[in-house]
Each structure stands twice: as C-alpha cells, then as structure tokens.
Tab-separated table of C-alpha atoms in Angstrom:
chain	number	residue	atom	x	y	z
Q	11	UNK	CA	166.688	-30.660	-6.874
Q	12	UNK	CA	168.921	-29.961	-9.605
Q	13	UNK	CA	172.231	-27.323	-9.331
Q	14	UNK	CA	174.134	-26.437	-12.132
Q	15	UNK	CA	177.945	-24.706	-11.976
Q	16	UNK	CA	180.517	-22.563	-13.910
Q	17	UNK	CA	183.576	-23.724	-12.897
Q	18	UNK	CA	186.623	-21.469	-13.622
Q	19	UNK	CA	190.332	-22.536	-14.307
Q	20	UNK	CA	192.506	-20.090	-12.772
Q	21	UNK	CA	196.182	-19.323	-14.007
Q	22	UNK	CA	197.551	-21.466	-10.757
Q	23	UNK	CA	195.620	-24.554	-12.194
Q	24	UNK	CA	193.102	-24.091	-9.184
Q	25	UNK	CA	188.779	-23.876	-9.623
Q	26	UNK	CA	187.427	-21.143	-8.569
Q	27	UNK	CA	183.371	-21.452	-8.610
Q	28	UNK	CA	182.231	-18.701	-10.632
Q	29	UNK	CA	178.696	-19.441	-10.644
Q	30	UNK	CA	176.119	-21.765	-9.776
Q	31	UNK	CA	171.968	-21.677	-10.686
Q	32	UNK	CA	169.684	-23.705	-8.406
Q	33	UNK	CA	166.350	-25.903	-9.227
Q	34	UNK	CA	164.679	-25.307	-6.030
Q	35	UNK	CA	161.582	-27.066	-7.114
Q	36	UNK	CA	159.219	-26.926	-4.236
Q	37	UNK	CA	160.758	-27.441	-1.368
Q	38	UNK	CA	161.135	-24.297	0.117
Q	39	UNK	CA	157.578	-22.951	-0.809
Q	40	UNK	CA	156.259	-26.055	1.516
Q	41	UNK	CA	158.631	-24.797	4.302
Q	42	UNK	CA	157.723	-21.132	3.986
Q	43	UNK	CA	154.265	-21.613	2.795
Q	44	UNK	CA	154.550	-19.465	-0.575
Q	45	UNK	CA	152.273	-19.222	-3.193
Q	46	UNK	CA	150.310	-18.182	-6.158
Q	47	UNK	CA	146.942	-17.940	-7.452
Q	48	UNK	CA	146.963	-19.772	-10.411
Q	49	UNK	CA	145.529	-17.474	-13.627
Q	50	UNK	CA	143.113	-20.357	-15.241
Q	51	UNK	CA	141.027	-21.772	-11.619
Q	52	UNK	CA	142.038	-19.241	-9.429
Q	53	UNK	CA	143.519	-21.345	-7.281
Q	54	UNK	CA	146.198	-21.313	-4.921
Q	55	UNK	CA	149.536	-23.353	-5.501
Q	56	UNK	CA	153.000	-23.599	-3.873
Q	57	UNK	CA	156.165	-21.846	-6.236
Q	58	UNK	CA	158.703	-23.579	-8.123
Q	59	UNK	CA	161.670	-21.680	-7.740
Q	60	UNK	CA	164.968	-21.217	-8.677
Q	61	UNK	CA	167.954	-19.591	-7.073
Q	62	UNK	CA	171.157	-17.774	-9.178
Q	63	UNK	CA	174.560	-16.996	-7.627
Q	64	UNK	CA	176.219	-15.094	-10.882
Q	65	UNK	CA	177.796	-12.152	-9.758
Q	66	UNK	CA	180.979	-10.682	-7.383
Q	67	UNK	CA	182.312	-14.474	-8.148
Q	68	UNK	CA	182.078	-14.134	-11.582
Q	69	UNK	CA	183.962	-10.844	-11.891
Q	70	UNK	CA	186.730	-12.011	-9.661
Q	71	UNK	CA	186.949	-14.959	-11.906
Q	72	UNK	CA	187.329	-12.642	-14.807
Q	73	UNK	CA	190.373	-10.700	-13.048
Q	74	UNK	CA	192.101	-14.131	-11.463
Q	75	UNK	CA	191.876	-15.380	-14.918
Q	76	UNK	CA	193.167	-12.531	-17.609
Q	77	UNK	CA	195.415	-10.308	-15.247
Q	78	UNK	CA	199.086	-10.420	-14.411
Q	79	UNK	CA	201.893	-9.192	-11.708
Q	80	UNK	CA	201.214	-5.628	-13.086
Q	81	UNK	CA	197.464	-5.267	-12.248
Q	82	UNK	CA	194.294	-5.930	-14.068
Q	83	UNK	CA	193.935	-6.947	-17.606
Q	84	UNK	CA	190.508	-6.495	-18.802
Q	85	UNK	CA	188.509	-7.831	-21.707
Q	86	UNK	CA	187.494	-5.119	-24.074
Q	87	UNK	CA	184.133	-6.177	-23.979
Q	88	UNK	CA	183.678	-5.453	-20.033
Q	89	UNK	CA	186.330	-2.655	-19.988
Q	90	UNK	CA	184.914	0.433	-18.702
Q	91	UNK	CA	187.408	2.063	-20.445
Q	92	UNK	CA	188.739	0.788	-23.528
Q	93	UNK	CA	190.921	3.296	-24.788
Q	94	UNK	CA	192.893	5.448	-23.036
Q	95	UNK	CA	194.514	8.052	-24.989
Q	96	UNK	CA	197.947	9.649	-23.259
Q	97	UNK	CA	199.032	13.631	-25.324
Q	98	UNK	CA	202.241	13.892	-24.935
Q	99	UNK	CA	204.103	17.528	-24.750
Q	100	UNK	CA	206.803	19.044	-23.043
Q	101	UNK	CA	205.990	23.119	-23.381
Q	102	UNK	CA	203.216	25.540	-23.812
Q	103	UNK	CA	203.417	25.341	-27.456
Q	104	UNK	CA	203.168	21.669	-28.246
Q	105	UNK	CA	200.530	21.503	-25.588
Q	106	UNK	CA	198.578	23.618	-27.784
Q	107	UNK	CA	198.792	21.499	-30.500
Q	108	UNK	CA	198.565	17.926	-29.320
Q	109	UNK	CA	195.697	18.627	-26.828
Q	110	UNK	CA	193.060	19.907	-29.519
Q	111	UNK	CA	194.303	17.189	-31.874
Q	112	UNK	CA	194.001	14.609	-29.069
Q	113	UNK	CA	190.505	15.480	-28.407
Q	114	UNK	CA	189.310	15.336	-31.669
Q	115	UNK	CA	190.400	11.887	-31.716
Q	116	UNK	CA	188.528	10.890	-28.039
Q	117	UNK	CA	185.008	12.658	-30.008
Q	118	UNK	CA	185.464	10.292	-33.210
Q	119	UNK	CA	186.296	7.407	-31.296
Q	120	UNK	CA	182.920	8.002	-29.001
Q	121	UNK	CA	180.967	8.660	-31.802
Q	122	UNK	CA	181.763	5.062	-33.002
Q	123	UNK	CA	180.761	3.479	-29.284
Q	124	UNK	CA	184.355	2.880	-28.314
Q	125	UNK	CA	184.687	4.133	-24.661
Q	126	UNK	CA	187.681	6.080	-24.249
Q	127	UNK	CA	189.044	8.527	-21.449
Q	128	UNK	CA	191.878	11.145	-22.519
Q	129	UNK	CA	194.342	11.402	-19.939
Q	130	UNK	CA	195.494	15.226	-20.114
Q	131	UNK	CA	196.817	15.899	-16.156
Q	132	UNK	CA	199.556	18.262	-16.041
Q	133	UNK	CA	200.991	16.772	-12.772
Q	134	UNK	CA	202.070	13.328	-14.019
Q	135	UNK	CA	205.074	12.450	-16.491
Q	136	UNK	CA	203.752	10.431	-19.290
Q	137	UNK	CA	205.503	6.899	-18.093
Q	138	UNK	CA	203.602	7.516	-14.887
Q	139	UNK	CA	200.608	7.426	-16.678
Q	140	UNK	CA	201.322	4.258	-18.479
Q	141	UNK	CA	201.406	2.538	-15.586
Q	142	UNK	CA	198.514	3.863	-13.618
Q	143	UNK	CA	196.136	2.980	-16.987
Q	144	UNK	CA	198.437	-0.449	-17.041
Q	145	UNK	CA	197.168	-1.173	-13.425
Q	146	UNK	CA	193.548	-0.246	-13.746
Q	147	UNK	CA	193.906	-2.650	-16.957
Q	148	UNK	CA	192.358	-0.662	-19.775
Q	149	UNK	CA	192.823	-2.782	-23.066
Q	150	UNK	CA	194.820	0.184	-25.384
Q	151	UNK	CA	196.786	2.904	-24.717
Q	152	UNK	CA	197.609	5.572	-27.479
Q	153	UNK	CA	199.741	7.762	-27.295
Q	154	UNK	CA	200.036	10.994	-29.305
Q	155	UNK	CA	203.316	13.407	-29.189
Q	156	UNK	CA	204.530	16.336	-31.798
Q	157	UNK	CA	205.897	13.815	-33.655
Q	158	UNK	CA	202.755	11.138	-33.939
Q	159	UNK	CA	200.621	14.413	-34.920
Q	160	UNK	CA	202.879	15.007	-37.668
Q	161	UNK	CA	202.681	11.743	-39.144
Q	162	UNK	CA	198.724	11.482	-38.267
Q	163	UNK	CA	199.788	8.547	-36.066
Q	164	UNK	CA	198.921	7.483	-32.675
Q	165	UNK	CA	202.087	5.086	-30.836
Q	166	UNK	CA	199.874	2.376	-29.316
Q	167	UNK	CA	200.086	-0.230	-26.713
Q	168	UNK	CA	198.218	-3.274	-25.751
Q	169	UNK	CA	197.709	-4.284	-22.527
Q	170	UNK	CA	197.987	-8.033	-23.612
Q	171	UNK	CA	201.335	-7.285	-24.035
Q	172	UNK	CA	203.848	-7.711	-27.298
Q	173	UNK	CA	205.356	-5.111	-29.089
Q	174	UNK	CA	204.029	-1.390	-29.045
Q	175	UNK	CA	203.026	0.037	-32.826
Q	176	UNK	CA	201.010	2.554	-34.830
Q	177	UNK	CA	197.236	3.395	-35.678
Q	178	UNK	CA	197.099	5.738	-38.609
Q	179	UNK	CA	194.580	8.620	-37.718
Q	180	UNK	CA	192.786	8.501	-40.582
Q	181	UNK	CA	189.123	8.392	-41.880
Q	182	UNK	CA	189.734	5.081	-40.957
Q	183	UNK	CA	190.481	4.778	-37.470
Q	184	UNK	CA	187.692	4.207	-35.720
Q	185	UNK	CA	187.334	1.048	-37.741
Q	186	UNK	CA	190.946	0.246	-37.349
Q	187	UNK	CA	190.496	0.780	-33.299
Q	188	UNK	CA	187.367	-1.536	-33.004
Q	189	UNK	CA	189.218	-4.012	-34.962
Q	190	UNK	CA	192.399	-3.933	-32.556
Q	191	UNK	CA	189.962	-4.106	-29.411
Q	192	UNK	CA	188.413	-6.932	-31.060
Q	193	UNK	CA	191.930	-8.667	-31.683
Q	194	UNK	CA	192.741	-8.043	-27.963
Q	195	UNK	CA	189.379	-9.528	-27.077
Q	196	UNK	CA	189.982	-13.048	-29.067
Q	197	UNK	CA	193.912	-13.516	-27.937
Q	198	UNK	CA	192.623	-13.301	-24.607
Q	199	UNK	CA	189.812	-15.914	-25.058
Q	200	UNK	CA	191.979	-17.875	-26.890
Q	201	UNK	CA	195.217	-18.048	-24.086
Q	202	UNK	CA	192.224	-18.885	-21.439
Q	203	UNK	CA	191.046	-21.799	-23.601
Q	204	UNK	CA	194.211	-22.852	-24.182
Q	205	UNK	CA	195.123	-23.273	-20.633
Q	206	UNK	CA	191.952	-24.387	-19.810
Q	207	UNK	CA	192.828	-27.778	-22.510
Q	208	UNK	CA	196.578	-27.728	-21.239
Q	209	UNK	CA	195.386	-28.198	-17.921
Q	210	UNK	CA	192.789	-30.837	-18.331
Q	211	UNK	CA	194.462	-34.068	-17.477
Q	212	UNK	CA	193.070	-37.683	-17.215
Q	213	UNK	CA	194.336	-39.420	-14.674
Q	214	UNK	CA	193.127	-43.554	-14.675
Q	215	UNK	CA	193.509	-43.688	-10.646
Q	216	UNK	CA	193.034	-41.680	-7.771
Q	217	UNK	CA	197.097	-42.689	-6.919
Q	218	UNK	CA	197.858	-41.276	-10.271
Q	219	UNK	CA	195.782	-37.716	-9.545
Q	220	UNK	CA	197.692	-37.562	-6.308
Q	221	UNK	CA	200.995	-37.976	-7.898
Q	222	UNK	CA	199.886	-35.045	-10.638
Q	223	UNK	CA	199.422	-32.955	-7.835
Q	224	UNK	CA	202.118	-33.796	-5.866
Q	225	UNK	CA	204.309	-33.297	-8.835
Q	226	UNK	CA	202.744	-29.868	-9.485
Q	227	UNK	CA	204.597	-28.857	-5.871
Q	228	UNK	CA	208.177	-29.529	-6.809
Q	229	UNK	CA	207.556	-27.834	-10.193
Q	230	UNK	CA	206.273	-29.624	-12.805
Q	231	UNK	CA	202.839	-28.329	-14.572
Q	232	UNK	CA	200.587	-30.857	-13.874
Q	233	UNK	CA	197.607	-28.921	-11.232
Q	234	UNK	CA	194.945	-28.680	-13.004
Q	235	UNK	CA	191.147	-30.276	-13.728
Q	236	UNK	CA	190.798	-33.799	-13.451
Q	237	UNK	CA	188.281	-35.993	-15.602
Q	238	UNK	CA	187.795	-39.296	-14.162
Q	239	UNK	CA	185.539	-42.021	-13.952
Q	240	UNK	CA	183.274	-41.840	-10.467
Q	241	UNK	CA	180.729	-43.787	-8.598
Q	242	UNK	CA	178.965	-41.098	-6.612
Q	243	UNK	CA	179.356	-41.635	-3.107
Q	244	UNK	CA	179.456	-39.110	-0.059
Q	245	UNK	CA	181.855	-41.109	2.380
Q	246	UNK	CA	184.629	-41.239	-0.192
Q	247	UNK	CA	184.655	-37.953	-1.915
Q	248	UNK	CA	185.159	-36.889	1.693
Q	249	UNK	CA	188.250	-39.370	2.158
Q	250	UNK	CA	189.559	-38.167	-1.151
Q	251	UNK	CA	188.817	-34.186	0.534
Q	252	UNK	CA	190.985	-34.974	3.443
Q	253	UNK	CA	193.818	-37.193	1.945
Q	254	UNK	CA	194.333	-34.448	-1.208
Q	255	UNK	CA	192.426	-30.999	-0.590
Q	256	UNK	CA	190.907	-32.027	-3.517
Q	257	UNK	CA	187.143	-31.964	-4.230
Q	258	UNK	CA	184.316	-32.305	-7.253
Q	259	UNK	CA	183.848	-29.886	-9.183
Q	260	UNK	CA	181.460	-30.904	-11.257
Q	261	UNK	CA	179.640	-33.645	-13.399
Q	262	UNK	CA	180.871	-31.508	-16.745
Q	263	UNK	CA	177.440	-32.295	-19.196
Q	264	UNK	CA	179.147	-33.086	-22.250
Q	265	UNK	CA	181.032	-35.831	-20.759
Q	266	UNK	CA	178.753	-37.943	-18.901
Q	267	UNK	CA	178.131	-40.489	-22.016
Q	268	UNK	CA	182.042	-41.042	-21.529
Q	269	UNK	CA	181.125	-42.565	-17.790
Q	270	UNK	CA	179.315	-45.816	-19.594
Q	271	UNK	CA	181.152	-49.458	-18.864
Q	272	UNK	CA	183.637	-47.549	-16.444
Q	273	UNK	CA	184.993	-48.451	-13.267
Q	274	UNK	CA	185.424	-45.600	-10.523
Q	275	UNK	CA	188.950	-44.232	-10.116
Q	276	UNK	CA	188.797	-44.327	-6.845
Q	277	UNK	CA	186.789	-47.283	-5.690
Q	278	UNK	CA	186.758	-49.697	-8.810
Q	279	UNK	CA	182.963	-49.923	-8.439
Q	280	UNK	CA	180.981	-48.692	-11.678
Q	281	UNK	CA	180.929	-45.198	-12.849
Q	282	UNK	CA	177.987	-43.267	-12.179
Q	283	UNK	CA	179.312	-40.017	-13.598
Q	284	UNK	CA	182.063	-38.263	-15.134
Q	285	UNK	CA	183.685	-35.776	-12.317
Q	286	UNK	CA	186.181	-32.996	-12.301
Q	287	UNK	CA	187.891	-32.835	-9.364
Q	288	UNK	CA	190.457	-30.009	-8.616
Q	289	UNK	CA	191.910	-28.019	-5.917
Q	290	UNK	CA	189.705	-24.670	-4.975
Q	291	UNK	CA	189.658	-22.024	-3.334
C-alpha cells in the first residue's frame, strides 16, 4: 500500500536504490491466510505487515559512493579497521625497538575503542603495505620508523587523501586519533552532500532533461537527479523509460508541497507529485 525508498547518488551522477521499506497492509495475509489471535477477545485476525530491503544494496551504495580508482574508502564509523599502524625498520636492532613501541601504541588506542590492526609482516616492504591497507580502504595509516620513535611521532596518512602529517604520541593521542577519524568521517559526508546538491538539477521540460543528459555524454556535468513537476501516469513514465533510460526515482517527501498549481513536465496536465527521475542501475 505504501513503499518508501533511499535513493543513492552515485559519483557517475546515476541512482542506485539503496533501500526500500514496504506497507504491506493486508494483502498478503488474505492470500496466504495468516494470522493472529488477538490478546484482548482472543480472536483471530489477518497481519498487517511490512517488508524491508536494507542491506547488500546499502553497503554497495556506501562503497560506489566514498571509494576511488585505488580501492575502497571507508567511513570510520563502519570501518572494520580504522587504524592501521605500519613499524617501520630495516635491521634486527631497530626492529627491536619500533615493534614494542608500536604495540604499545595498538593497546592504548584499543583501550580507547578505536579499532586498529598493526601490520608487523616481515615479507612485505613498507610501500607494499600502504597500498594493500589503501585498497582494503582503512581510514588512517600511521606509520612509525627510528626516527618517528625518537620524536614520539607517528607519520600519518588519510585515506581521504591530502597531504600526509604527524600525531604526537603523547598522553594525548588517543584523543587526538578519535578526533582525526572523526574529521575523516565529516569531509566524507560533507563531499557526498555536496555532490548530491551539485547534481540536483531542475529542469522545466522533459526536452530540457533530455538535453542535460545528452549533454552529460559529450562531457559536460549535467547527469544527475532531476526534480520536476509530474502528473502520475503509468503509460508515460514508460514512454519517458524508453525514449531516455530514464525512470522515477522517487516522490522525495519534503518536496511534494512544491508540486501545488504546477503543470507536468512532461504532459502539461497538473502536477500530482514532485518526482526525481534519474538514470539507474
């Protein structure tokens, strides 16, 4: 009776249905017979139920959304690992020293609740360990050498991107590494909102959203969501399917007062809703 969508934005300007939540109401308890005794009369009646799809989707909408050519980028919040920590040493003896020292570190920092691996494999060179943890898209990498022990530093990078720096390992740390991972967290919110507004266009015709996306193939950033005026009707969303590949998305809730003394994009007649359409895959 009622279905309600998360529609995700992807970095190509494309939807990608991330998950949907369905108001069954009765309809398939009359079909399948199911029911329940009631607690007050003791008496039986048919279920109102409800159906969720929020799962694999969602996660793949996660990785489409935040990760790059490299591999995954992953929020901090959702990161199985947060922190990786990479010692650094090239004989016996400075292995002795940074690996202890290194350790410490991984104990405080899971003493805090930050979830952090140390990576201390003989068989890899440290730059091939930057870019397996790069891949598997853990938020932070530090990285501690003979020389970072010495100045009670760890050389740090974020998967994010920008320019690599230093976390004092002090009494402070911890603090000073849930405060990065929170950082990390909000700059990627942010960059996925502000796509999410760049690519929101408003087309005032259904020749206009065809020349947006037409315009999007020789280059120009225009593919995105599209919030127009619509007069719900079956026989022309399918037209609009076949002509442009592109489809509803959904009636987005805090827009539908927006639909009131509106003519249709696509037919002129009035506006029953206000609809997204996009591209999807």
């Amino acid at each position: 009776e009622e279905t309600f969508t998360i529609e995700g934005l992807m970095q190509n300007g494309w939807a990608l249905q991330c998950g949907t939540s369905h108001f069954l109401g009765q309809n398939f308890a009359k079909a399948f017979d199911v029911t329940f005794q009631t607690e007050k009369n003791q008496e039986r009646e048919l279920v109102w139920a409800t159906s969720w799809g929020v799962s694999t989707r969602l996660m793949g909408a996660l990785i489409m959304t935040h990760s790059d050519d490299t591999g995954l980028v992953l929020p901090p919040a959702v990161a199985p690992i947060q922190v990786v920590i990479i010692p650094i040493w090239n004989n016996e003896q400075a292995k002795a020293e940074v690996l202890p020292y290194a350790k410490q570190l991984v104990e405080r920092l899971e003493a805090s609740g930050v979830r952090v691996k140390i990576d201390e494999r003989d068989n890899m060179r440290p730059g091939a360990k930057y870019f397996e943890w790069e891949r598997k898209g853990v938020p932070l990498r530090m990285e501690i050498g003979p020389r970072d022990m010495q100045k009670s530093q760890a050389f740090c990078a974020a998967r994010t991107g920008g320019d690599k720096f230093s976390i004092l390992i002090d009494d402070h740390v911890e603090a000073t590494v849930r405060e990065r991972l929170k950082t990390i967290q909000a700059d990627m919110l942010n960059k996925a909102k502000d796509r999410l507004k760049s690519k929101m266009f408003y087309p005032e015709s259904y020749d206009a959203m065809k020349e947006m996306m037409a315009s999007s193939e020789n280059g120009n950033n225009t593919v995105g969501f599209y919030l127009v005026p619509w007069c719900c009707d079956a026989e022309n969303e399918a037209k609009i399917k076949e002509d442009s590949k592109a489809t509803i998305r959904c009636y987005p809730l805090d827009h539908q007062d927006q639909a009131k003394g509106k003519k249709c994009f696509y037919s002129g007649k009035d506006a029953t809703h206000m609809a997204v359409f996009a591209r999807a895959y």
